[in-house]
Structure formats: structure tokens, C-alpha cells
Coordinates of C-alpha atoms and ligand atoms in Angstrom, one line a residue:
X1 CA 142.7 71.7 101.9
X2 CA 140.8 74.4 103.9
X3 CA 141.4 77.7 104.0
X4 CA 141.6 81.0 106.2
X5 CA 137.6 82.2 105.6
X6 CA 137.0 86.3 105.1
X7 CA 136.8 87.8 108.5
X8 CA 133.2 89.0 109.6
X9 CA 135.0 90.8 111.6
X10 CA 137.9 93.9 111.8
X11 CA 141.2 93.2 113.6
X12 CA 140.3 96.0 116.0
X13 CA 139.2 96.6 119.9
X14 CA 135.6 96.0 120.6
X15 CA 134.4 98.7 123.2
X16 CA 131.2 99.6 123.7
X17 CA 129.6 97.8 120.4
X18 CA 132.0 99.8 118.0
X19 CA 135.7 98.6 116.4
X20 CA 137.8 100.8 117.8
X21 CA 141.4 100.9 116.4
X22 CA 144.3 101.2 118.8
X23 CA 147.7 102.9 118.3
X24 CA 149.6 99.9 118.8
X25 CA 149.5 96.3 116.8
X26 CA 150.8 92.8 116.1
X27 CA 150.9 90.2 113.1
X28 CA 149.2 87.2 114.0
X29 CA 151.0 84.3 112.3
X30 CA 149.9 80.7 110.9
X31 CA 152.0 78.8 113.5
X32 CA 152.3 75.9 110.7
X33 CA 153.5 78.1 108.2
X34 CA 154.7 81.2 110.1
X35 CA 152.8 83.1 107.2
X36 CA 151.0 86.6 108.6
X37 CA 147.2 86.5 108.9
X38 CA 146.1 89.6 110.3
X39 CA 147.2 92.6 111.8
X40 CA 145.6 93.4 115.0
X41 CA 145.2 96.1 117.2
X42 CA 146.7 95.8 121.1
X43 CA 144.7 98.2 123.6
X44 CA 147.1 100.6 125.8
X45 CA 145.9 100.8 129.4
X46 CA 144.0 104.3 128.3
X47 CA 141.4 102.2 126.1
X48 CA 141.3 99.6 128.4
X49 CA 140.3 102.5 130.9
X50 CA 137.5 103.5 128.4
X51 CA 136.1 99.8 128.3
X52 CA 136.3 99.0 131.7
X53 CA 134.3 102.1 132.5
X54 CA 131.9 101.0 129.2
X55 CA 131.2 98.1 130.7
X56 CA 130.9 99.2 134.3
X57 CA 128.4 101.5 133.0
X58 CA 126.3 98.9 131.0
X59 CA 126.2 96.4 134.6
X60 CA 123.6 98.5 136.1
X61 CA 121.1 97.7 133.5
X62 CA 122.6 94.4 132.9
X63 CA 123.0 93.6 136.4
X64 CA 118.8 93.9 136.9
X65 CA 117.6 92.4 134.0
X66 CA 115.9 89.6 133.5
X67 CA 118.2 86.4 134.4
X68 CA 115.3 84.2 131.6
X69 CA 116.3 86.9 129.0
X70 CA 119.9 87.1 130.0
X71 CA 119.4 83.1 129.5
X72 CA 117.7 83.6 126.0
X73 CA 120.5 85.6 124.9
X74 CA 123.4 83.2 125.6
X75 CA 121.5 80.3 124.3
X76 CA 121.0 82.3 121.2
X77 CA 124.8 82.4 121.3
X78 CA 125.2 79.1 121.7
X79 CA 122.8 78.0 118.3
X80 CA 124.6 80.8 116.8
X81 CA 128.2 79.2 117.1
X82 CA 127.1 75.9 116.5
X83 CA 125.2 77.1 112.9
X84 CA 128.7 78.4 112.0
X85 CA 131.2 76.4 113.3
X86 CA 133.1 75.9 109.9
X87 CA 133.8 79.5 109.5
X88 CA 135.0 79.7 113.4
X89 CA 136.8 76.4 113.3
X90 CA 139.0 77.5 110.3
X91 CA 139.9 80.7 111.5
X92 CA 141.2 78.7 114.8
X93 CA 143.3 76.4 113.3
X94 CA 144.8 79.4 111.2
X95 CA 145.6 81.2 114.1
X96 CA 146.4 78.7 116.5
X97 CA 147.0 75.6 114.5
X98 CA 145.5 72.8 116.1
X99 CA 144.3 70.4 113.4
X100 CA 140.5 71.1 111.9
X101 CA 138.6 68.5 113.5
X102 CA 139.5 70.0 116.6
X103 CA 139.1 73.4 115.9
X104 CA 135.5 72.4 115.1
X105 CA 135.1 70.3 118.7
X106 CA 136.4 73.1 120.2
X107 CA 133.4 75.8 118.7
X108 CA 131.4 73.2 119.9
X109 CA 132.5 72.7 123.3
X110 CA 132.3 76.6 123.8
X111 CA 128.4 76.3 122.2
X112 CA 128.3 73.7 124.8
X113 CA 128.8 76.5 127.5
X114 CA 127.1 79.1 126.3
X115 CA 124.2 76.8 126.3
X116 CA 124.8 75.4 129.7
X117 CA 124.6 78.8 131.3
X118 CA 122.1 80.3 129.1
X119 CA 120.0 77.4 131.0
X120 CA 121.9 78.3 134.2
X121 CA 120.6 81.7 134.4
X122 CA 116.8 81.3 135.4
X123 CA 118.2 78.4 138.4
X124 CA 120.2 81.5 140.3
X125 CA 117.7 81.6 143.4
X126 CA 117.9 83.2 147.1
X127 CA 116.1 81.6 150.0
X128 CA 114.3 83.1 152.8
X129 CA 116.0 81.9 156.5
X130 CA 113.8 81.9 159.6
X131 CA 114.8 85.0 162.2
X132 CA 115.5 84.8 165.9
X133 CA 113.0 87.5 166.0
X134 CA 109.6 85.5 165.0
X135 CA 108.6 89.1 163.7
X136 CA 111.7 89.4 161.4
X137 CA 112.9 86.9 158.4
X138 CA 115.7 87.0 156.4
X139 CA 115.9 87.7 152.6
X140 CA 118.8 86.1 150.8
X141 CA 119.3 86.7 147.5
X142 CA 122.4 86.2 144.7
X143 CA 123.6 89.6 143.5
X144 CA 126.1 89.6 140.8
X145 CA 129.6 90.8 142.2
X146 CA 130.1 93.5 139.2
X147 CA 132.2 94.3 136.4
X148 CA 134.2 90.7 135.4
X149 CA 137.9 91.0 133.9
X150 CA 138.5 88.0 132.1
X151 CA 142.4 86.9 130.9
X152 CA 142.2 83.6 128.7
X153 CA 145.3 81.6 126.8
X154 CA 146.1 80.7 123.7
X155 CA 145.6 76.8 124.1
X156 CA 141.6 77.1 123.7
X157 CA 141.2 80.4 123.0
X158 CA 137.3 80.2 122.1
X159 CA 136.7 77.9 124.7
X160 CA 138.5 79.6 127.6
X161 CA 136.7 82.6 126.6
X162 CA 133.0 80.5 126.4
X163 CA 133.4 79.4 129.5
X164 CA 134.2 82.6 131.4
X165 CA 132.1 84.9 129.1
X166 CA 129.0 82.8 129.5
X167 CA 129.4 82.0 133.3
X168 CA 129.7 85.9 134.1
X169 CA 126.9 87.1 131.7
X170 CA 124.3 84.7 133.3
X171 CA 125.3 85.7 136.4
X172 CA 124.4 89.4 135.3
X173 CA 128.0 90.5 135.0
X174 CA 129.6 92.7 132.4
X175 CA 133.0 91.8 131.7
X176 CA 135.8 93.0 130.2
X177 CA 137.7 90.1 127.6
X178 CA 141.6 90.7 127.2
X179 CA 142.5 87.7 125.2
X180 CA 145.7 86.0 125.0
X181 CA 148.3 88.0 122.5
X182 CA 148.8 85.6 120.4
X183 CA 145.1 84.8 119.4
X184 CA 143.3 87.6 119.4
X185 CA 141.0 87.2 116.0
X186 CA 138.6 84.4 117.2
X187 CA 137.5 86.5 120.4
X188 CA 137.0 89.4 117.8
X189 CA 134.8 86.8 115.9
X190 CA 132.5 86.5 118.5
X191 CA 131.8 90.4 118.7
X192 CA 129.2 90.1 116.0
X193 CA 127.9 87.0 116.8
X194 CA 127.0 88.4 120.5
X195 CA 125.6 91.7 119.7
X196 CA 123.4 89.6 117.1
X197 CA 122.1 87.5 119.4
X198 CA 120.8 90.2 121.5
X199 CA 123.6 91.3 124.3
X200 CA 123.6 94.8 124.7
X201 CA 126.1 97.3 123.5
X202 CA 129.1 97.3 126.4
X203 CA 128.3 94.5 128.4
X204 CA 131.0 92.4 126.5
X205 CA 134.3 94.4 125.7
X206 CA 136.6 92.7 123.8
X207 CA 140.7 94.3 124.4
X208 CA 143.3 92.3 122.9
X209 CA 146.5 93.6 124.2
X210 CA 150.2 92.2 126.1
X211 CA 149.4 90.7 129.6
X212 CA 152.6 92.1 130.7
X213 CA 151.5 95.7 130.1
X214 CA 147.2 94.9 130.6
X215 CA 147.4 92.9 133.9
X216 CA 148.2 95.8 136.3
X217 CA 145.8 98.5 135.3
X218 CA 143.2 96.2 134.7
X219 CA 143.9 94.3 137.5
X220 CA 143.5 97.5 139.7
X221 CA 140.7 99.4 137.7
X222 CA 138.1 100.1 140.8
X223 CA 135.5 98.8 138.5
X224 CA 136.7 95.5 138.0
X225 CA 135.1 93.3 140.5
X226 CA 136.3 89.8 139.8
X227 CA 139.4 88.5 137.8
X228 CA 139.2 85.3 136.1
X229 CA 142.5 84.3 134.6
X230 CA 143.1 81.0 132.7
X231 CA 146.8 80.9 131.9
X232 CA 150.2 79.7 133.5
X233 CA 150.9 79.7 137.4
X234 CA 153.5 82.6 137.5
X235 CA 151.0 84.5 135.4
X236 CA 148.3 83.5 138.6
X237 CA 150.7 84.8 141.4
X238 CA 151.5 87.8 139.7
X239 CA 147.9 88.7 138.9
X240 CA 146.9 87.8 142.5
X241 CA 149.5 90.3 143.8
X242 CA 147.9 92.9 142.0
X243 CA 144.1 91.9 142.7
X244 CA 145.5 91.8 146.2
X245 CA 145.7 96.1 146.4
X246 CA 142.1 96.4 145.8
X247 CA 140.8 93.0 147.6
X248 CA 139.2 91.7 144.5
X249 CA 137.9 88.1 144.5
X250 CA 139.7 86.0 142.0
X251 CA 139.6 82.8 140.4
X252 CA 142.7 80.6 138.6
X253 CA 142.8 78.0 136.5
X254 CA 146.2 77.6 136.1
X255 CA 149.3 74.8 134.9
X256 CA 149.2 71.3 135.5
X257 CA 152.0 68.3 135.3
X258 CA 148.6 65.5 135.0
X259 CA 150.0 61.8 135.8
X260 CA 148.5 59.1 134.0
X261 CA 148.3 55.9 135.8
X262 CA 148.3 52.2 134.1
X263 CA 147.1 50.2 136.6
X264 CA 148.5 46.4 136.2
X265 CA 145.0 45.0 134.5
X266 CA 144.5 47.7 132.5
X267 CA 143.4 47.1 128.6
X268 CA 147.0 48.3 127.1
X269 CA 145.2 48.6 123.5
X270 CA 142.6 51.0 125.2
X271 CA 145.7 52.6 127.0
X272 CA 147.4 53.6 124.2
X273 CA 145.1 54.4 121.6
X274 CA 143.5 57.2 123.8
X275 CA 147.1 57.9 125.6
X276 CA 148.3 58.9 122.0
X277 CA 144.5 60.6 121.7
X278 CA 145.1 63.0 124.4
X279 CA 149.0 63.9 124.1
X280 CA 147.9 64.6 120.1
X281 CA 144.8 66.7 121.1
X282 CA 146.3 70.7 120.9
X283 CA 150.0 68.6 120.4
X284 CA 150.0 68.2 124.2
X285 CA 149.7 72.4 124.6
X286 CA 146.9 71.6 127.0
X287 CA 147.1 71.7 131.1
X288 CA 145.4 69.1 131.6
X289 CA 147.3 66.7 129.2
X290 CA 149.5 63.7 130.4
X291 CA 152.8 64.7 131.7
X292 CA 153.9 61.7 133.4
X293 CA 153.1 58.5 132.6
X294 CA 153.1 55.6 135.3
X295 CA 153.5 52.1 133.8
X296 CA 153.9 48.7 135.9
X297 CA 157.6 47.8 135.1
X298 CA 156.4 44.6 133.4
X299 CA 153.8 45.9 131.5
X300 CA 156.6 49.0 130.2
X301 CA 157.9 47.2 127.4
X302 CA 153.9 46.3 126.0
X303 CA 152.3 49.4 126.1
X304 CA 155.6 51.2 125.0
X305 CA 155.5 49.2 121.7
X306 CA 152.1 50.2 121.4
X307 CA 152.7 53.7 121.7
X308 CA 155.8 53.1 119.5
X309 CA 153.3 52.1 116.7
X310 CA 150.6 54.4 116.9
X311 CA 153.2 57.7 117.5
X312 CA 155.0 56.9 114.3
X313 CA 151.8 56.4 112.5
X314 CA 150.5 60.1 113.2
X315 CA 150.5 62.4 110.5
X316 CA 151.9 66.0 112.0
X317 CA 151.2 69.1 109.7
X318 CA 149.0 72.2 108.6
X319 CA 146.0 71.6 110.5
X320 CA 143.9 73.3 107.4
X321 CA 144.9 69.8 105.5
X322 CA 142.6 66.9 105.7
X323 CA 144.3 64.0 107.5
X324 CA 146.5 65.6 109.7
X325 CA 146.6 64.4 113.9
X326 CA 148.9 66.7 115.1
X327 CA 149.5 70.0 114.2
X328 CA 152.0 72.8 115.5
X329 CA 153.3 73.9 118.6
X330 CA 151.8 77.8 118.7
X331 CA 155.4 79.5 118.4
X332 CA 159.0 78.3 117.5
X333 CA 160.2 79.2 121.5
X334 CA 157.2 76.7 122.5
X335 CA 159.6 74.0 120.4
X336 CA 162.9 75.0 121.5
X337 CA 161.4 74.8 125.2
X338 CA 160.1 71.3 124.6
X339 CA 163.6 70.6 123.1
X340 CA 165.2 71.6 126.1
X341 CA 163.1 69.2 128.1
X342 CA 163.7 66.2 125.8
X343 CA 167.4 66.8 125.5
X344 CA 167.5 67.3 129.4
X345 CA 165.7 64.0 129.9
X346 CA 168.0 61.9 127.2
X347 CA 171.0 63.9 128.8
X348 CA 170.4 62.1 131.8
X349 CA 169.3 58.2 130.4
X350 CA 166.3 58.6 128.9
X351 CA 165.6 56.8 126.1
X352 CA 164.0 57.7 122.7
X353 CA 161.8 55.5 121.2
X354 CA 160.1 57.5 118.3
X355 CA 160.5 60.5 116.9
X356 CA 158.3 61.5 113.8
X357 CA 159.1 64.1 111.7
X358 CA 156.4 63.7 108.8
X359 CA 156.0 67.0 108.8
X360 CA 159.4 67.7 107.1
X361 CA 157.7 65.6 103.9
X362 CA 156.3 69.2 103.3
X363 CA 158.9 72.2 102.0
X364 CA 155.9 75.0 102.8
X365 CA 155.7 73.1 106.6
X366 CA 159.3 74.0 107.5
X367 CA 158.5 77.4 108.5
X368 CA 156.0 76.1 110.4
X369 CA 156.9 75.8 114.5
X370 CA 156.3 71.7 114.6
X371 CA 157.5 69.7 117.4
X372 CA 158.1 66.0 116.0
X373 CA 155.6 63.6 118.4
X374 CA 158.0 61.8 120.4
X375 CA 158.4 58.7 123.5
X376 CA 160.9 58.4 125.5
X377 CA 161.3 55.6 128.2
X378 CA 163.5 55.3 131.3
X379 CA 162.1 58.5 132.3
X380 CA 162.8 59.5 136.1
X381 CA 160.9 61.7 138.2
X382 CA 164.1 63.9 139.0
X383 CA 164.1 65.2 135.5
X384 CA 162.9 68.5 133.8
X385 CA 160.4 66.6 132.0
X386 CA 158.4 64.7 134.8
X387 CA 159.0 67.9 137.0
X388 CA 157.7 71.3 134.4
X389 CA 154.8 71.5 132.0
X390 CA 155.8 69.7 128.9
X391 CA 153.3 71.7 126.5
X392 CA 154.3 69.5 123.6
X393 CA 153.6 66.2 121.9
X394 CA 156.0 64.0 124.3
X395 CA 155.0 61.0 125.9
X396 CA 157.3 60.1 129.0
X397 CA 157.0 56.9 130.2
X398 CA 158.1 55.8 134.0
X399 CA 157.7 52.9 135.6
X400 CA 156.3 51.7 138.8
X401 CA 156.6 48.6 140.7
X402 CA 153.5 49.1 143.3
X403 CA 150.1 51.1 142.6
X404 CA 150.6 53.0 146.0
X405 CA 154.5 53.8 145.0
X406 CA 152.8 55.5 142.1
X407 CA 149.8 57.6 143.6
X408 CA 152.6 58.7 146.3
X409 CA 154.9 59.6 143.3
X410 CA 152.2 60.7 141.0
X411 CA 151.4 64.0 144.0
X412 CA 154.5 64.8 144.8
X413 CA 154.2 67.7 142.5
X414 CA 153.5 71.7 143.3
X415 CA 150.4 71.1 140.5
X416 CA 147.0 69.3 141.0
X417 CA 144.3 70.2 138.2
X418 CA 144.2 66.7 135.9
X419 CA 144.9 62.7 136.3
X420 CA 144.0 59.6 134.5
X421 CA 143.5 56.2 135.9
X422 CA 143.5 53.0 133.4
X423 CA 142.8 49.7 134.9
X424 CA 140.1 47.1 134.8
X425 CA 138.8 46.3 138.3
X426 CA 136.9 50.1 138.4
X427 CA 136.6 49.9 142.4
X428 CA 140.3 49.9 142.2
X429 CA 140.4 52.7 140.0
X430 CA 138.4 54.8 142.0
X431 CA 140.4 54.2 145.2
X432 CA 143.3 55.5 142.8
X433 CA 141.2 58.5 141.9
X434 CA 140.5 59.2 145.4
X435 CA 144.1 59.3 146.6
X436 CA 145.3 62.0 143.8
X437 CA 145.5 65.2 144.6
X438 CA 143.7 66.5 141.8
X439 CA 140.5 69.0 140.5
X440 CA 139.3 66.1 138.0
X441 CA 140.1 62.3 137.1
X442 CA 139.3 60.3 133.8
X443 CA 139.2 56.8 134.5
X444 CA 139.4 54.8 131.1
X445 CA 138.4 58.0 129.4
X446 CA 141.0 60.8 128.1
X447 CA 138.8 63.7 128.0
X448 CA 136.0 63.7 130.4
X449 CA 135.6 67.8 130.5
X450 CA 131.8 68.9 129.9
X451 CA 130.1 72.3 130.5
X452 CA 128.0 69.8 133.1
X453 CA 131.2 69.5 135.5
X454 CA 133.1 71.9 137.7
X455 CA 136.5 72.5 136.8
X456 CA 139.4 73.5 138.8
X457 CA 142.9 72.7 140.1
X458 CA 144.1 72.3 144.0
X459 CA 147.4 73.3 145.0
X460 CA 149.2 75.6 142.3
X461 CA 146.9 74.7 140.1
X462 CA 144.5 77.5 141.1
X463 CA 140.9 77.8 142.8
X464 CA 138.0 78.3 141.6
X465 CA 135.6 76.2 139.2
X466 CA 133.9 76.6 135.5
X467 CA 131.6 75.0 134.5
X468 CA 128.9 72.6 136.2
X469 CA 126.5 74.5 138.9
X470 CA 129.7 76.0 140.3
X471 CA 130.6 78.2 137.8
X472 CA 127.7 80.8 137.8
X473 CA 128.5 81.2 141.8
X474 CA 132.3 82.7 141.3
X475 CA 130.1 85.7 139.7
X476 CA 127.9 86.0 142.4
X477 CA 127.4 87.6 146.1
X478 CA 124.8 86.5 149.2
X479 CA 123.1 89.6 150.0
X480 CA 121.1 89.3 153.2
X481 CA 117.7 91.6 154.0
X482 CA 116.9 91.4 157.4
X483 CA 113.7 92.5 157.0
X484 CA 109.9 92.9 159.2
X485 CA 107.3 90.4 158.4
X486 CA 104.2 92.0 157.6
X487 CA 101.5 91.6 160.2
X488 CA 98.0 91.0 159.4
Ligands
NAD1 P1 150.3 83.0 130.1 O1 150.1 82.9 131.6 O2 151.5 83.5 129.6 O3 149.1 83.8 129.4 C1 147.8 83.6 129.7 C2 147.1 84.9 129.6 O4 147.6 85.8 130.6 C3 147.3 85.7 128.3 O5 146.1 86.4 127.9 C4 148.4 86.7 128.6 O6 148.4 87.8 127.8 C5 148.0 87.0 130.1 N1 149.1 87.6 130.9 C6 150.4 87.4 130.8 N2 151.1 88.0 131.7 C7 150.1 88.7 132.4 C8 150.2 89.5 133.6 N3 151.3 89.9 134.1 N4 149.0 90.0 134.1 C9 147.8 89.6 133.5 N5 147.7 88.9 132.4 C10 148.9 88.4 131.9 O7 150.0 81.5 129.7 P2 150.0 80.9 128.2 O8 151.4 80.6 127.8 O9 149.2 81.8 127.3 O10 149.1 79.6 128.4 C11 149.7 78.4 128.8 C12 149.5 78.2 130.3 O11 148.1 78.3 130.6 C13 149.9 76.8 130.7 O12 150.6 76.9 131.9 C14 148.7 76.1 130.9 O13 148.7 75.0 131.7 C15 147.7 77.1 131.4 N6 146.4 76.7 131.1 C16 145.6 76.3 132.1 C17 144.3 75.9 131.9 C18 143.4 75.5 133.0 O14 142.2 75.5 132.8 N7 143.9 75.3 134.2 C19 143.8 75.9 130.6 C20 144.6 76.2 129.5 C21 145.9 76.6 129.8

């Protein structure tokens, strides 16, 4: 059994390189076992006024420095996280509760970006464009757009922050950090880590605080250039009403309802093991998770024993103990609203096929906001349940009688960020790919996100892209010098 580690940190703002305590605060809760961990400051829109104008006063410098040692520092960060991922992963499954394994490929995958853009840096480059006039050229160069406000969830709430974080700080952005409520204590971990490798006092702020009460101020601060917000659609359109006032650029990644596909030849065994992977990773709290899955109606009854056997065979509990798959859900509302879905969908024929409660074999678990991983068959895509983001551990399982009933079925949804594609003749697969109306597909693979790749949603999904050579260019602005050549 692990345990919570000492905190390197205090459960305070961080503005301006300093812990600074707010007024206002809020237990943060082992979801498994609803026990308090920490008690931790929320920032009122005045202190968020004092570290958005920290940080707007620390771009200037930051802004012109050197993009190689901007790079240095964030791949400083990245070796940083990586030499102390135990420490970081425990205090993420304490505070979030996904099972340790994943806590620990989830410091990783945030390493993964602070590396990628730590390289990134040094490849920002301008061109020079011929003029009309042959005694004129034109100087185009990458300027970054300013001040950054950055609004991450719970789900991955080191990685969200990673990706956003490092993206704006190689492009030679300060930024502003409110992360999500609910996990505030691993984006105070990182405080020390950042101003140890190097980054300079105020270019990273760190505000927990509510959304509810943070969005609009920051939203509207003059300073803030840029607004990146991972988190749930409604959240996107309200933040984009208020970025609206002061035209600032913004970028969403937002909800998804992913369909997974199981093309007639697909390898069932395959299927199900990483199906059962992917709806276990976070317990299906992840946007990009399956939410629909599409079986031929003559393969439904294999695969759904497959799943039957795997899904009772999960171990669902603290995440801190060894062993566990699933861990979980972050609050007891998250389980009622998953209840609601399932109890909808069996309301109206669905039918269940396993439910597994092995977390009930603990008395210390029952506090603990767990959602038992569940099938259901006969699902239709009228329901709640093929229709809203489950966020939870449930695999629905519809059927199909033609591959292009099921693409057609498979985008007729408001959402487009994820979708998976499981067949054996891979020129078929990709057709499939081609026709969904999504930001990224995973054909025969379950998670096939990477620091290498873009990554963003179509539709209500959001705009915008992380990761890959995209990323660094939401943070950045053309700036064109039309400018004498010198004469000899
Ligand atoms: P949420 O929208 O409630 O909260 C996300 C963040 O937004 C939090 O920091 C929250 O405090 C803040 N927030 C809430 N109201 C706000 C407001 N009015 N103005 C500004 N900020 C506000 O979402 P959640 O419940 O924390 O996270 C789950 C959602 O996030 C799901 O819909 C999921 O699909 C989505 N998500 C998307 C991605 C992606 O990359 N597309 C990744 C993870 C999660």
C-alpha cells in the first residue's frame, strides 16, 4: 500500500515566486476514501488581479529571451518530473484517485511535453518574403501573443497543465494557471520544481480558485492575451462569451461522446482486452474515452462475452493499493450522474451484463465515490447514454448491421474530438477513419496520444491543437517588417 508523500510544497497561491495565502479555502478529499488531504487556498478575483499583472510584468523579459534557454529550462523540467515521478504520482492518485500505475504514466506523459517543447523552442523561425518593390523585403517573424490564461480539469490534472504550460512558455509566453477546484495540490507541486529548474520568478502563476467566480475576471483581465481552457463544452461557450468582450484568441479542448468501431474482421481478443484498457484508464473520466460502442450484430454476442469476462475480473479500489484497475470516480455527484445514465438506458431495454462491485470487499472503500465497472447491451442511440458524456466505467455496446450504417451513426453527434477503428484489413480501417468526424483516430490501438501529435476536437469539441508542431503556434503572432534592403 502507498501512501500520500509530505508535500514539498504549501497548499497556498503561487504568485510571483512566493506562497501566498488567500482568504478563502477548500478541503481536498481522497475520492476513494472521502478522507480530507489538504486544505487549500482559492484566489478571489483581487489576487488573481495581482498575478495576472505579475505575470504581465515578467513577459517583457520573458517574451525576448533566449527561445535555446527558454528550451533548457523546460527540458530541465521535464528530467526533473521524470527523476521524481513517485512522489508526484502518489500525490495524484490521492487527490484524484486514478489507480498508481497511472498516476505515474500520467507524470510521465506531462515529462513527455515539457520535453517536446523544451526542443520546440529553438525550431520557432520567421522567413524573409520577396517585396513587390525589388528595393524592399519583408521580415516575418513569430512574436509570442502575451500573457497566457490557462484553465485545466480534473481528469489529468498534471498533464492538462504540461501540455499548456510548456506549449506557452516556449513560445515566450507567461501564463497565468488556475487549476481545476477540485485538484489543486499537484499544480502547486510543480511551483518548486519550475522555479528550480530555472524559470524566472512570475512567469508561471499558479491560482487555484472556483471557475464559476475566476472565469470572468480572468477572462477579461486586459493583460491576458490568450485563453486556453481544457474542460467541458458549456464551460467552452461560456468562456468564449467572455473572451469575446476583449477579442482575445482562444483555444478549447472540450467534451467528447468517442465511438468505437468493430469492424466485422476485427481480432475480438485484441478488441476487448484494450476496449476494457481504455474504459478502465481514469474509470472512463476521460473525453476521449469510448462512449459508444459499434459491434456487427453477429459478432455482439462474442465480443460481449469477452468483455463480460474481463469487466468482472477488474479489481476496482484505492488506487494507493497495489493491484487495483480501476479506481474512483472523482466525486459522489460524478456516480449518481453515471447512475442516472445507466438506469435511463436499462429503463428503456438495455440490458446489464456485468456489474462489479469488488470494491464493497473493502469497509474503509465505502466512503469512497466508486462507480461499479459495468456492460450493458441492447443499447440504442436514442438514449442518454449513447447521446451525453458518460465519464464513468460503462461500456455500451450497439450493434450495427453495415460498416457505413455505423460511420453515419457513429457522427451524428454535436462532439468530434476521439474514435477508434478495430478491424483487420487496415486499408479498410483507414477509409473508416477518414469518414469520422473527429480530431484523432486509434486504429487497433486505445491510446495513441503523444506530445509528437496535434490534438484537438472539430465540432463542439473545440479548436485548437496541443501538442505536435501545432501547439507552440496557438501562442504565437506573424509580425511583418516591411523593411529597405540595404544598398551597396
Ligand atoms: P469543467 O468545465 O467543469 O471544469 C474545467 C475547468 O474549467 C476547471 O478548472 C473549472 O474550475 C473551470 N471552470 C468552470 N466554470 C468556469 C467558468 N465559468 N469560466 C472559466 N472556467 C471555468 O469540466 P470538468 O468537469 O472539470 O472536466 C470534465 C470535462 O472536461 C469533460 O467534459 C471532459 O470531456 C472535458 N475534457 C476535455 C479534454 C480535451 O482534451 N478535450 C480533456 C479532459 C477533459
Amino acid at each position: 500500500m502507498k501512501s500520500l508523500p509530505d508535500f514539498w510544497f504549501e497548499p497556498h497561491l503561487w504568485v510571483n515566486g512566493e506562497w501566498v495565502r488567500a482568504v478563502e479555502s477548500l478541503d481536498i478529499r481522497n475520492p476513494a476514501t472521502g478522507n480530507v488531504i489538504a486544505r487549500v487556498s482559492m484566489a478571489d478575483p483581487i489576487l488573481l488581479d495581482r498575478a495576472v499583472h505579475g505575470a504581465a510584468r515578467a513577459q517583457k523579459e520573458w517574451g525576448e529571451s533566449s527561445p535555446f534557454e527558454r528550451g533548457e529550462i523546460l527540458k530541465r523540467v521535464a528530467s526533473l518530473l521524470s527523476a521524481r515521478k513517485d512522489p508526484f504520482a502518489r500525490l495524484l492518485t490521492s487527490e484524484q484517485g486514478k489507480p498508481y500505475p497511472q498516476s505515474v504514466a500520467e507524470v510521465e506523459y506531462a515529462a513527455s511535453f515539457f520535453q517536446w517543447f523544451g526542443e520546440e523552442a529553438r525550431r520557432v523561425h520567421g522567413r524573409i518574403t520577396p517585396h513587390p518593390d525589388r528595393k524592399r523585403e519583408y521580415l516575418i517573424e513569430q512574436r509570442p501573443i502575451g500573457v497566457a490564461g490557462l484553465i485545466t480539469p480534473w481528469n489529468f490534472p498534471l498533464a492538462q497543465g504540461a501540455k499548456k504550460i510548456a506549449a506557452s512558455l516556449a513560445a515566450g509566453c507567461a501564463a497565468v494557471w488556475k487549476p481545476a477546484e477540485l485538484t489543486p495540490l499537484i499544480a502547486l507541486a510543480m511551483a518548486p520544481l519550475l522555479q528550480e529548474a530555472g524559470l524566472p520568478r512570475g512567469v508561471l502563476q499558479i491560482v487555484p480558485g472556483i471557475g464559476s467566480q475566476l472565469g470572468k475576471p480572468l477572462a477579461e483581465h486586459p493583460d491576458i492575451r490568450i485563453l486556453s481552457l481544457t474542460g467541458s463544452t458549456r464551460t467552452g461557450a461560456t468562456l468564449l462569451s467572455y473572451a469575446a468582450t476583449g477579442i482575445k484568441r482562444v483555444t478549447l479542448e472540450l467534451g467528447g461522446n468517442a465511438p468505437f468501431i468493430v469492424l466485422p474482421d476485427a481480432d475480438l481478443d485484441l478488441t476487448a482486452e484494450q476496449l476494457v484498457k481504455l474504459k478502465l484508464f481514469v474509470s472512463g473520466q476521460v473525453c476521449v474515452t469510448a462512449n459508444r460502442v459499434f459491434v456487427h450484430r453477429e459478432q455482439e454476442k462474442e465480443l460481449l462475452d469477452r468483455l463480460a469476462t474481463r469487466m468482472a475480473s477488474v479489481r476496482a479500489g484505492d488506487g494507493l493499493e497495489d493491484g487495483i484497475d480501476a479506481g474512483p470516480l472523482i466525486h459522489h455527484k460524478a456516480c449518481q450522474g453515471v447512475g442516472e445514465l445507466v438506469a435511463d438506458a436499462l429503463a428503456q431495454g438495455a440490458k446489464l451484463s456485468v456489474e462489479n462491485r469488488s470494491f464493497e470487499t473493502r469497509s474503509e472503500w465505502t466512503r469512497g465515490s466508486f462507480f461499479p465497472p459495468t456492460v450493458l447491451s441492447g443499447v440504442s442511440d436514442s438514449m442518454r447514454i449513447a447521446r451525453e458524456e458518460i465519464f464513468g466505467p460503462v461500456i455500451p455496446i450497439l450493434t450495427y448491421t453495415d460498416p457505413q450504417e455505423a460511420i453515419l451513426r457513429a457522427n451524428a453527434t454535436p462532439y468530434g474530438l476521439a474514435a477508434y477503428v478495430y478491424g483487420s484489413n487496415i486499408s479498410m480501417c483507414r477509409e473508416v477513419a477518414r469518414q469520422l468526424e473527429v480530431g484523432i483516430v486509434g486504429v487497433n490501438e486505445w491510446r495513441p496520444l503523444r506530445a509528437e501529435i496535434p490534438f484537438g476536437g472539430v465540432k463542439q469539441s473545440g479548436f485548437g491543437a496541443e501538442g505536435g508542431l501545432e501547439g507552440i503556434q496557438e501562442f504565437l503572432n506573424p509580425q511583418v517588417i516591411s523593411i529597405p534592403r540595404f544598398e551597396l
